[in-house]
Coordinates of C-alpha atoms (C1' of nucleotides) in Angstrom, one line a residue:
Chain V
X11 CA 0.0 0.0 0.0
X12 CA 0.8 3.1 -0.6
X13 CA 0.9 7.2 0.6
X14 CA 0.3 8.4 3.4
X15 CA 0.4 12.0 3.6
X16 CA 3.1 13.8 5.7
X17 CA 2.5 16.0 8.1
X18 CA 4.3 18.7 6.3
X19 CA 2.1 18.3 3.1
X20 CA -1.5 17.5 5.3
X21 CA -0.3 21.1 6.5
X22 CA 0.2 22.8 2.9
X23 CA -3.1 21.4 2.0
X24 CA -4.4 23.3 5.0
X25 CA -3.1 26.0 3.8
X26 CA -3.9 26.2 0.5
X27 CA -7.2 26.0 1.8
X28 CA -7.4 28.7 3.8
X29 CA -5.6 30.5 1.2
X30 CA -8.4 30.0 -1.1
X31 CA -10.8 30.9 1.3
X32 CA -8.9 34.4 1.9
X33 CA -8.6 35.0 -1.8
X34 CA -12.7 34.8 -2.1
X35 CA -13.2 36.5 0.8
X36 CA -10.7 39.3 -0.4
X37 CA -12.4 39.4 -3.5
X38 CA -15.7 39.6 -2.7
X39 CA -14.9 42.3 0.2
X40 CA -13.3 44.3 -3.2
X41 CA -16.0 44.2 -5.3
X42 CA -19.5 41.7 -4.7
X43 CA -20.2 38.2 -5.6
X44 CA -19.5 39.4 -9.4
X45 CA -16.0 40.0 -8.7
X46 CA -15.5 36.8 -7.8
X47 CA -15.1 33.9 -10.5
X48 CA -13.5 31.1 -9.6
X49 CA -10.9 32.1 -12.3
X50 CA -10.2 34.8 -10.3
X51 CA -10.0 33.5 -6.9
X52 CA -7.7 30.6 -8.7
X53 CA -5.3 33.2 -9.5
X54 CA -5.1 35.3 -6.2
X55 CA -5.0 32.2 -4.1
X56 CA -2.1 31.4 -7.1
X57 CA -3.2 28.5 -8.2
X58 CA -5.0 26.9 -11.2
X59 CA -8.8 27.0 -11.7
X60 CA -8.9 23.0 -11.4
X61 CA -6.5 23.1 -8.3
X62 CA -10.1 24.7 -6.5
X63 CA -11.8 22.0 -7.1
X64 CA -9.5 19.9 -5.3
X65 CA -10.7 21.6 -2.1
X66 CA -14.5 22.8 -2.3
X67 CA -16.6 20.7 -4.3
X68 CA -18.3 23.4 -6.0
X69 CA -18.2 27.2 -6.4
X70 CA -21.4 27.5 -4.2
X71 CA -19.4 25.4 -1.7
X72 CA -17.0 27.5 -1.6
X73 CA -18.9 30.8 -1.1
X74 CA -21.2 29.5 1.3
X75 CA -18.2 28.4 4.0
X76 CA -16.9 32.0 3.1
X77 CA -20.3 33.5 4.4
X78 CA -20.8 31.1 6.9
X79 CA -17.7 32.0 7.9
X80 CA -17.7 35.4 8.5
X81 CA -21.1 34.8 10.1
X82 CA -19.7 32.9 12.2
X83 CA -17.2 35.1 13.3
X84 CA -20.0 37.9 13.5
X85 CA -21.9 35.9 15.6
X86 CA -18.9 35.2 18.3
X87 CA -18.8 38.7 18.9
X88 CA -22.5 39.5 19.2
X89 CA -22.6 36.9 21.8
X90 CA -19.4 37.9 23.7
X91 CA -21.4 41.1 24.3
X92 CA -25.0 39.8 25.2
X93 CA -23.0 37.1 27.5
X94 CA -21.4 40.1 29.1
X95 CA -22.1 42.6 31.5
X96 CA -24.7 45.9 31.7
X97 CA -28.4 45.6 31.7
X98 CA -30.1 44.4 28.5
X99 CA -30.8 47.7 27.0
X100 CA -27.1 48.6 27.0
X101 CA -26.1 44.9 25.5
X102 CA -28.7 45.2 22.9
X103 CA -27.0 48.6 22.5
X104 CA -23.9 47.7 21.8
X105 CA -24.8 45.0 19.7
X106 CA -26.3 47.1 17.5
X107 CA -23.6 49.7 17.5
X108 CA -21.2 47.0 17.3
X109 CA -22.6 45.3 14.0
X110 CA -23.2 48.9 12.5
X111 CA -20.1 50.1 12.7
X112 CA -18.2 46.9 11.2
X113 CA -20.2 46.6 8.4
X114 CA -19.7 50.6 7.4
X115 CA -16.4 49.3 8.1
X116 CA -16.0 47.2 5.1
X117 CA -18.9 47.9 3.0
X118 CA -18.3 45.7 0.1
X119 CA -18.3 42.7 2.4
X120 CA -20.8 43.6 4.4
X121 CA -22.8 44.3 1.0
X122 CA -22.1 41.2 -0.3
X123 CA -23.2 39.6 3.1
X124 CA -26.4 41.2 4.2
X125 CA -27.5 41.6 0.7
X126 CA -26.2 40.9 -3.1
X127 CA -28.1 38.2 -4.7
X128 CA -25.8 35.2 -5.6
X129 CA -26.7 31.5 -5.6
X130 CA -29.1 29.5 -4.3
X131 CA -27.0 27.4 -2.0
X132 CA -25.4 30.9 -0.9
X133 CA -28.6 32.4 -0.1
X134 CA -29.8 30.1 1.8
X135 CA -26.6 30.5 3.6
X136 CA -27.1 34.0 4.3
X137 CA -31.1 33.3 5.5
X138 CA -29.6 31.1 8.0
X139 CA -27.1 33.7 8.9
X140 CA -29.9 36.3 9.6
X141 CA -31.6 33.4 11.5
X142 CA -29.0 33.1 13.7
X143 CA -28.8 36.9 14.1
X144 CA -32.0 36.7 15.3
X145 CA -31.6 34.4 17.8
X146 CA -28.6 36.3 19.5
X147 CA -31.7 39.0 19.5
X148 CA -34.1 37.3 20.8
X149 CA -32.4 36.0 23.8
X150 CA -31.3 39.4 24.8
X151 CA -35.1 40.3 24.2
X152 CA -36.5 37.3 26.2
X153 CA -33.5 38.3 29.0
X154 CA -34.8 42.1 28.8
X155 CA -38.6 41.0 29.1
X156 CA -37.9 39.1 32.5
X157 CA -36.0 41.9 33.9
X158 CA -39.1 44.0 33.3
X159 CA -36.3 46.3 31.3
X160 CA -38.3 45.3 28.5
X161 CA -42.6 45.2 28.0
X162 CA -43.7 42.0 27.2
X163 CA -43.5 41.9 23.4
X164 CA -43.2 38.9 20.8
X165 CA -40.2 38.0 20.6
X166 CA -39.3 36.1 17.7
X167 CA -41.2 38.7 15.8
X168 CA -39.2 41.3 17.2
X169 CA -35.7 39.9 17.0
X170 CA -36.6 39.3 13.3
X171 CA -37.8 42.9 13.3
X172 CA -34.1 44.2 14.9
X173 CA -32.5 42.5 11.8
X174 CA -34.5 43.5 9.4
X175 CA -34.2 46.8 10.5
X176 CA -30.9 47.5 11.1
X177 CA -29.9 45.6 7.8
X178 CA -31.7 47.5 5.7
X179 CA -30.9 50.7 7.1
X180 CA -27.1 50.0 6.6
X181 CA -27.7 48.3 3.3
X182 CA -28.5 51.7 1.6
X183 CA -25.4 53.7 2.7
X184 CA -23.5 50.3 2.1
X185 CA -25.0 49.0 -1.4
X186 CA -22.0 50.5 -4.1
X187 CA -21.5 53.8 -4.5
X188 CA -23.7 55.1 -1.6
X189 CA -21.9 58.1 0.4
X190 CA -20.8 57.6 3.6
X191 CA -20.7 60.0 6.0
X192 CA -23.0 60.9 9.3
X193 CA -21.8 57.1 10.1
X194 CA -22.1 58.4 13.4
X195 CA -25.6 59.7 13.2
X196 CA -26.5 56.7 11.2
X197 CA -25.5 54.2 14.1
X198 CA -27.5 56.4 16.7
X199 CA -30.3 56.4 15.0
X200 CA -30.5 52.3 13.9
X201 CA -29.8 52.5 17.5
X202 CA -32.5 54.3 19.2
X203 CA -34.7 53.1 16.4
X204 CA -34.3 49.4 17.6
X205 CA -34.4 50.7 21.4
X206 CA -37.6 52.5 21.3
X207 CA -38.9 49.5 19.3
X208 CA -38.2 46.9 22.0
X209 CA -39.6 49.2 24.6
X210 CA -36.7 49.9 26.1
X211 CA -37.0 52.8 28.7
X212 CA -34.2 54.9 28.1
X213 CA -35.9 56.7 26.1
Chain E
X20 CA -46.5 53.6 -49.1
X21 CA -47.8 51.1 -46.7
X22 CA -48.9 50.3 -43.5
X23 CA -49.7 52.0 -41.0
X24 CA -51.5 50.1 -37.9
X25 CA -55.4 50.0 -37.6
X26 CA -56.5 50.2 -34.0
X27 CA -57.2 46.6 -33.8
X28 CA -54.0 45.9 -34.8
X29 CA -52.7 48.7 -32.2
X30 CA -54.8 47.0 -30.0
X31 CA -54.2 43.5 -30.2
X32 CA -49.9 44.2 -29.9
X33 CA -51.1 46.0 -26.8
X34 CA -52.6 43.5 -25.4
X35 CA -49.6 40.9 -25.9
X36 CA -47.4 43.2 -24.4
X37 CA -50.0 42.8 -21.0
X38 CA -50.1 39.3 -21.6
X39 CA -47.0 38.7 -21.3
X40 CA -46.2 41.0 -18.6
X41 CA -49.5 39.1 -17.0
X42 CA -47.6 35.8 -18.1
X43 CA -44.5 36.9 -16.5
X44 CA -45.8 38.0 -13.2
X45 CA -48.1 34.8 -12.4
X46 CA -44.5 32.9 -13.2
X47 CA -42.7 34.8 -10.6
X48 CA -45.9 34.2 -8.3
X49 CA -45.8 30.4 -8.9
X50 CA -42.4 29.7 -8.3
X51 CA -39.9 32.3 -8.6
X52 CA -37.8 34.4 -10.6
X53 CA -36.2 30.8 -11.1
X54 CA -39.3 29.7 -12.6
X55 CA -39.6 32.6 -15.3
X56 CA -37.8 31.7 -18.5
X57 CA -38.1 33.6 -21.2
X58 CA -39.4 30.3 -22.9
X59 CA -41.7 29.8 -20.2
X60 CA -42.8 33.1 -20.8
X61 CA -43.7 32.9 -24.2
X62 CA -45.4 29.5 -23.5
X63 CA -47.3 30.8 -20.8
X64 CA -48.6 34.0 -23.1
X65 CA -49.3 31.6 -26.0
X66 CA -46.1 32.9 -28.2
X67 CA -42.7 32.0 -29.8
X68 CA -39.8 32.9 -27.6
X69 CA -38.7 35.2 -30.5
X70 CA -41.7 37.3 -30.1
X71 CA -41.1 38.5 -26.6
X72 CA -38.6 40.4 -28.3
X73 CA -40.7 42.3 -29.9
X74 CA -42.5 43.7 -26.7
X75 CA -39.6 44.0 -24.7
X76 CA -35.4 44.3 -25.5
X77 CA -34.6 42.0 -23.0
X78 CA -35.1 40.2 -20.0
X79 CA -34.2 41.9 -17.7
X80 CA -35.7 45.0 -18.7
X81 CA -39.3 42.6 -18.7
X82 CA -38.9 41.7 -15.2
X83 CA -37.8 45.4 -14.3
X84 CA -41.2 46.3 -15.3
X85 CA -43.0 43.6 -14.0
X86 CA -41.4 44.6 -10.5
X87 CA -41.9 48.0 -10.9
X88 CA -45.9 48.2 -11.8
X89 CA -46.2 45.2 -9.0
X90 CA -44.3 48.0 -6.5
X91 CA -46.4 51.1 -8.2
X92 CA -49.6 49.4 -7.4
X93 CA -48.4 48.6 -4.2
X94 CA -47.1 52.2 -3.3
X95 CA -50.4 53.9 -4.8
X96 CA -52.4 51.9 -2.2
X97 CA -50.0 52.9 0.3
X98 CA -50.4 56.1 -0.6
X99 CA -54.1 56.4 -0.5
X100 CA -54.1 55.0 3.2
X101 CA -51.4 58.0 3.9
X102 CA -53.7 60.2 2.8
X103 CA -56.5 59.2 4.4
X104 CA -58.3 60.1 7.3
X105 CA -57.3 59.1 10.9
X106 CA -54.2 59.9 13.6
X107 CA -50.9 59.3 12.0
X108 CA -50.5 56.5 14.2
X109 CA -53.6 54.5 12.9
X110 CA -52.4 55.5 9.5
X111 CA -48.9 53.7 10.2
X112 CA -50.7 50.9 11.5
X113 CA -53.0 50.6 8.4
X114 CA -49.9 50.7 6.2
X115 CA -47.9 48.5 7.8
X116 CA -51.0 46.3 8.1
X117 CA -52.0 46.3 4.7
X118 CA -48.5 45.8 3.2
X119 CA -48.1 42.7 5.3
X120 CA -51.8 41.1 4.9
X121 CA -51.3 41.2 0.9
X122 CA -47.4 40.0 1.3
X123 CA -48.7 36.8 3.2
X124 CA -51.3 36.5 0.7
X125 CA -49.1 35.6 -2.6
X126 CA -46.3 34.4 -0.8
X127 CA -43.9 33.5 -3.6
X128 CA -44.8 36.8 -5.0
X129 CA -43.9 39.0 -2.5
X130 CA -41.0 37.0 -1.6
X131 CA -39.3 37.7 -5.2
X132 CA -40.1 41.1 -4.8
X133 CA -39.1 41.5 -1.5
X134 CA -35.8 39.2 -1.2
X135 CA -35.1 36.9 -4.6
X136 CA -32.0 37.2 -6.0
X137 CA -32.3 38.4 -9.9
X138 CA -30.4 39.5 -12.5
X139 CA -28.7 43.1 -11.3
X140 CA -31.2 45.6 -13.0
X141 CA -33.9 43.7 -11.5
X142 CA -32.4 44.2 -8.3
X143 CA -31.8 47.8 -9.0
X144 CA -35.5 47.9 -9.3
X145 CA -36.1 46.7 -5.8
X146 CA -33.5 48.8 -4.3
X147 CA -35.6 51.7 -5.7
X148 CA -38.7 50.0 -4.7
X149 CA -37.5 50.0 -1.4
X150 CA -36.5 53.9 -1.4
X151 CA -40.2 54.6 -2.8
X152 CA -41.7 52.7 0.2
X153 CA -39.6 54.3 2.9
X154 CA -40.2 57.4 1.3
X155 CA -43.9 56.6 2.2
X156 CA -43.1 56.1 5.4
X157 CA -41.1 59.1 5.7
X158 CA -44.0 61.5 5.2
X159 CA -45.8 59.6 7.7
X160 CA -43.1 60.1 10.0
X161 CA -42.6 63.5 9.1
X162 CA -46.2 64.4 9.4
X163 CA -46.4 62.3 13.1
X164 CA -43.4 64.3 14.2
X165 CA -45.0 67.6 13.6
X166 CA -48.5 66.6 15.4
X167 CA -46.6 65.5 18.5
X168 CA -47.6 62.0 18.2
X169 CA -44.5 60.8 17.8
X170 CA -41.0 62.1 19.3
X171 CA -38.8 64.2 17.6
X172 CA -36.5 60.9 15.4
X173 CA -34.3 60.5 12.5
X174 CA -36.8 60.5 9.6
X175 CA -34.7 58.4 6.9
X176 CA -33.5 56.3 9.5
X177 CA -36.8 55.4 10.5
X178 CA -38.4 54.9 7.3
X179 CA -35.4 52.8 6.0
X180 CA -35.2 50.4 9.6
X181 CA -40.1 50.5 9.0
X182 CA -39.4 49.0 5.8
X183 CA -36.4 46.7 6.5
X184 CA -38.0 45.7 9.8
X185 CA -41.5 44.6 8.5
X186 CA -39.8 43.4 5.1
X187 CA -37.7 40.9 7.3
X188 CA -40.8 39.6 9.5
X189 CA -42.1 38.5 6.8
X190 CA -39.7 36.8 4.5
X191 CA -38.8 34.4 6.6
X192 CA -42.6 33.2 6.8
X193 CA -42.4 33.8 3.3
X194 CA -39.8 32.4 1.7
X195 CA -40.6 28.8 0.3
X196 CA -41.6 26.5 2.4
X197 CA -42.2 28.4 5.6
X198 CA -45.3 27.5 7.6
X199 CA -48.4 30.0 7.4
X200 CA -50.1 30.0 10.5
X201 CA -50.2 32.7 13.3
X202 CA -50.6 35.3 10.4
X203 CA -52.8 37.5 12.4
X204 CA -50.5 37.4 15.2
X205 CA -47.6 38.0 13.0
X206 CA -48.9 40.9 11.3
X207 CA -49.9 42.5 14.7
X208 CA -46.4 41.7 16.1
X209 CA -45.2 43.6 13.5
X210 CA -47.1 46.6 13.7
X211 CA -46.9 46.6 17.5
X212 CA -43.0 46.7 16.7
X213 CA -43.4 49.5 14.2
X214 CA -45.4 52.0 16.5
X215 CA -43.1 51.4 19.4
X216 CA -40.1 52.2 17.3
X217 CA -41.3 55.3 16.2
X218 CA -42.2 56.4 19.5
X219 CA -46.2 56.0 19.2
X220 CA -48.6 56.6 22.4
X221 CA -50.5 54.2 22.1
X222 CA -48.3 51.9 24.1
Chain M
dC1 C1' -55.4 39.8 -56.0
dC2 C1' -50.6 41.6 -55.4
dA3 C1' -46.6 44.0 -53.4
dA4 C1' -44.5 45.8 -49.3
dG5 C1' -43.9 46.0 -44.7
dA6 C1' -44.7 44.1 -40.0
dA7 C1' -45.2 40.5 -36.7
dG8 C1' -44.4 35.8 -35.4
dT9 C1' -41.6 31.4 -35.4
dG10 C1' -38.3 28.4 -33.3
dA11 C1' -34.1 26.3 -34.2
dA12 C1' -29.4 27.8 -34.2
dT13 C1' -26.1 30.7 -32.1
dC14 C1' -23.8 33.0 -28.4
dG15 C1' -21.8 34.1 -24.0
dG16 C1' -19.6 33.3 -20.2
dG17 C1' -18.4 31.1 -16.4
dA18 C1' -18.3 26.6 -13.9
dT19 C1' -16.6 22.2 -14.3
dT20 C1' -13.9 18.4 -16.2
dC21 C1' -10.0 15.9 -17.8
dA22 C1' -5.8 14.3 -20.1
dC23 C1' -1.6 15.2 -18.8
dA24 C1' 2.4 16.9 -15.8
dA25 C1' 4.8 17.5 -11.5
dA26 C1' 5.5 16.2 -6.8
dA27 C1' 5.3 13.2 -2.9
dA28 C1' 5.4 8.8 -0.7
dA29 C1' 6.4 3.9 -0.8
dA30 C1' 9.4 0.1 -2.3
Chain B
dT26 C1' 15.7 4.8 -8.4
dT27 C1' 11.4 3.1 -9.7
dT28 C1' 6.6 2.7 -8.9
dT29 C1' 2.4 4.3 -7.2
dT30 C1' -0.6 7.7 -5.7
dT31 C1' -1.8 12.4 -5.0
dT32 C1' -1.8 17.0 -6.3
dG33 C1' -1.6 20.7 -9.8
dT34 C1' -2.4 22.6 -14.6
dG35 C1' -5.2 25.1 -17.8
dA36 C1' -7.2 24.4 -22.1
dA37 C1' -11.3 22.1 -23.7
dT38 C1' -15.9 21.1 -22.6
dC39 C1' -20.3 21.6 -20.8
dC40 C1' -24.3 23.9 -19.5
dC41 C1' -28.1 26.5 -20.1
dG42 C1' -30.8 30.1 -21.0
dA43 C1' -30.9 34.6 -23.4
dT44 C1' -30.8 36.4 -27.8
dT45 C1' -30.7 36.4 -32.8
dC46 C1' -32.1 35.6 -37.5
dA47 C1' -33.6 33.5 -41.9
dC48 C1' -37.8 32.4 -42.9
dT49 C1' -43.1 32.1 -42.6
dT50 C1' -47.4 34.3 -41.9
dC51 C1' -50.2 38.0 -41.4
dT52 C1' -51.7 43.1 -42.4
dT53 C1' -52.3 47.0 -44.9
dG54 C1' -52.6 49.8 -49.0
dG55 C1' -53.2 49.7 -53.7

DNA sequence: CCAAGAAGTGAATCGGGATTCACAAAAAAA
DNA sequence: TTTTTTTGTGAATCCCGATTCACTTCTTGG
């Protein structure tokens, strides 16, 4: 028998991986899902179109575990902040402040992320993704509710609500070519928009 | 010379041009943009493929249309409740209500106008439907502001997070697949999220 | 009815990017 | 080193639906 693989090349593999992963994710972040052939990514990852296929079975593959990724990594921070300390209304707060602000950060990949049609497989990825943005919502709305910080309200509703909102008001300013300044105001105001909606009593 | 068009003729081009745009939209309604091939078209509207040519220059300028009298008829209803009778808040809720009774009624509809992923003009289309119906919100907004109903707020912002937030709510029970039930209590969530956010009495 | 122009047909073409594949290079086993 | 297996290459192929176009059929004006 016959090949086992070293540890050196199991780790180049590995690499070349992530490298690919980086490249698409680069991409994208520079200009949408368009930018993004696998021709391209193939030649910033520097490697041959076939080589790609050697590690994701599939363009969509591909794109979904760079979404899922970065949602993913989105998701770790949201819940780093509602796991940590305040009272609701500043955690729900922050969260909010804290998405904003990255995605006005990088607004191609945030574009890309929240919004830009691509395919199928990838937009299911991304309805999951909201999904799961809703659930870091809700239980900061179910924890706000039982501290009376909060009126009863419904609360899958209005974690789906907080997403929807927020997205679409940083979609605009994000979607190409939009200007971008009063980020500033624009976070306040997703801000207190989302507060007031919860019933939060700041305000 | 020759030719020139008698009104039947006139007539009978103008009524393929709304059958296929007829055509067209219940395609999109049954199962998606997905759904809506040009050849399917042209089945569907009892013509050649060729034809469809004739009426329209391309696809995607079809489907722009389609979208865009789909939103216009959706915005001049809007619009009529705005300019009805009644507080501004029962005026929201009406909207909001409305909007949200006929999206859960043709679900694949209002999904691919709300959320499907299309061909880039298409989706230009719905970006600008999306401006039209926050601008609808904005005069509301505007118009609560200055009766004191509602607190002194960032107008776009609002509109933008009104649209994003219902629009959101209700893909998910939208999209393909989802179950249907609880729509009373759905729409109501929604609207009970909307007034809160904008700072309405009532609660 | 005929000629000229317009509308309709649908099979062939086109486009463009994903995917494959015959082959080459590199790595492990012998 | 030789053999075997894996990995890498990139041009060719495939896919698939929009779009075109040579041709047919219908309308209009004479």
């Amino acid at each position: 028998m016959s090949y086992k693989r070293s540890f050196l090349m199991e780790e180049r593999l590995a690499d070349n991986r992530q490298r690919i992963l980086k490249a698409a994710r680069a991409l994208v972040a520079e200009g949408g899902f368009n930018h993004a052939s696998i021709a391209a990514v193939a030649a910033s990852a520097g490697m041959s179109a076939g080589a790609i296929y050697r590690y994701f079975p599939s363009k969509s593959a591909l794109f979904v575990e760079v979404l899922t990724s970065a949602i993913d990594h989105e998701i770790a921070i949201l819940q780093a902040i509602v796991q940590g300390e305040g009272d609701v209304t500043a955690r729900l707060r922050a969260c909010v402040e804290s998405f904003a602000n990255r995605a006005l950060e990088g607004p191609y990949l945030a574009y890309a992320f929240i919004a830009e049609p691509a395919e199928q497989e990838v937009d299911e990825a991304r309805l999951l993704g909201r999904i799961r943005f809703g659930e870091v919502f809700k239980s900061l709305l179910i924890e706000g509710i039982e501290k009376r910080e909060f009126p009863a309200q419904s609360i899958d509703i209005g974690a789906a609500c907080i997403v929807g909102a927020f997205t679409e008001a940083l979609v605009r300013p994000i979607a190409p070519r939009a200007k971008r300044d009063g980020r500033a105001e624009l976070v306040e105001g997703i801000v207190a928009f989302c507060l007031r909606a919860v019933g939060a009593k700041i305000f």
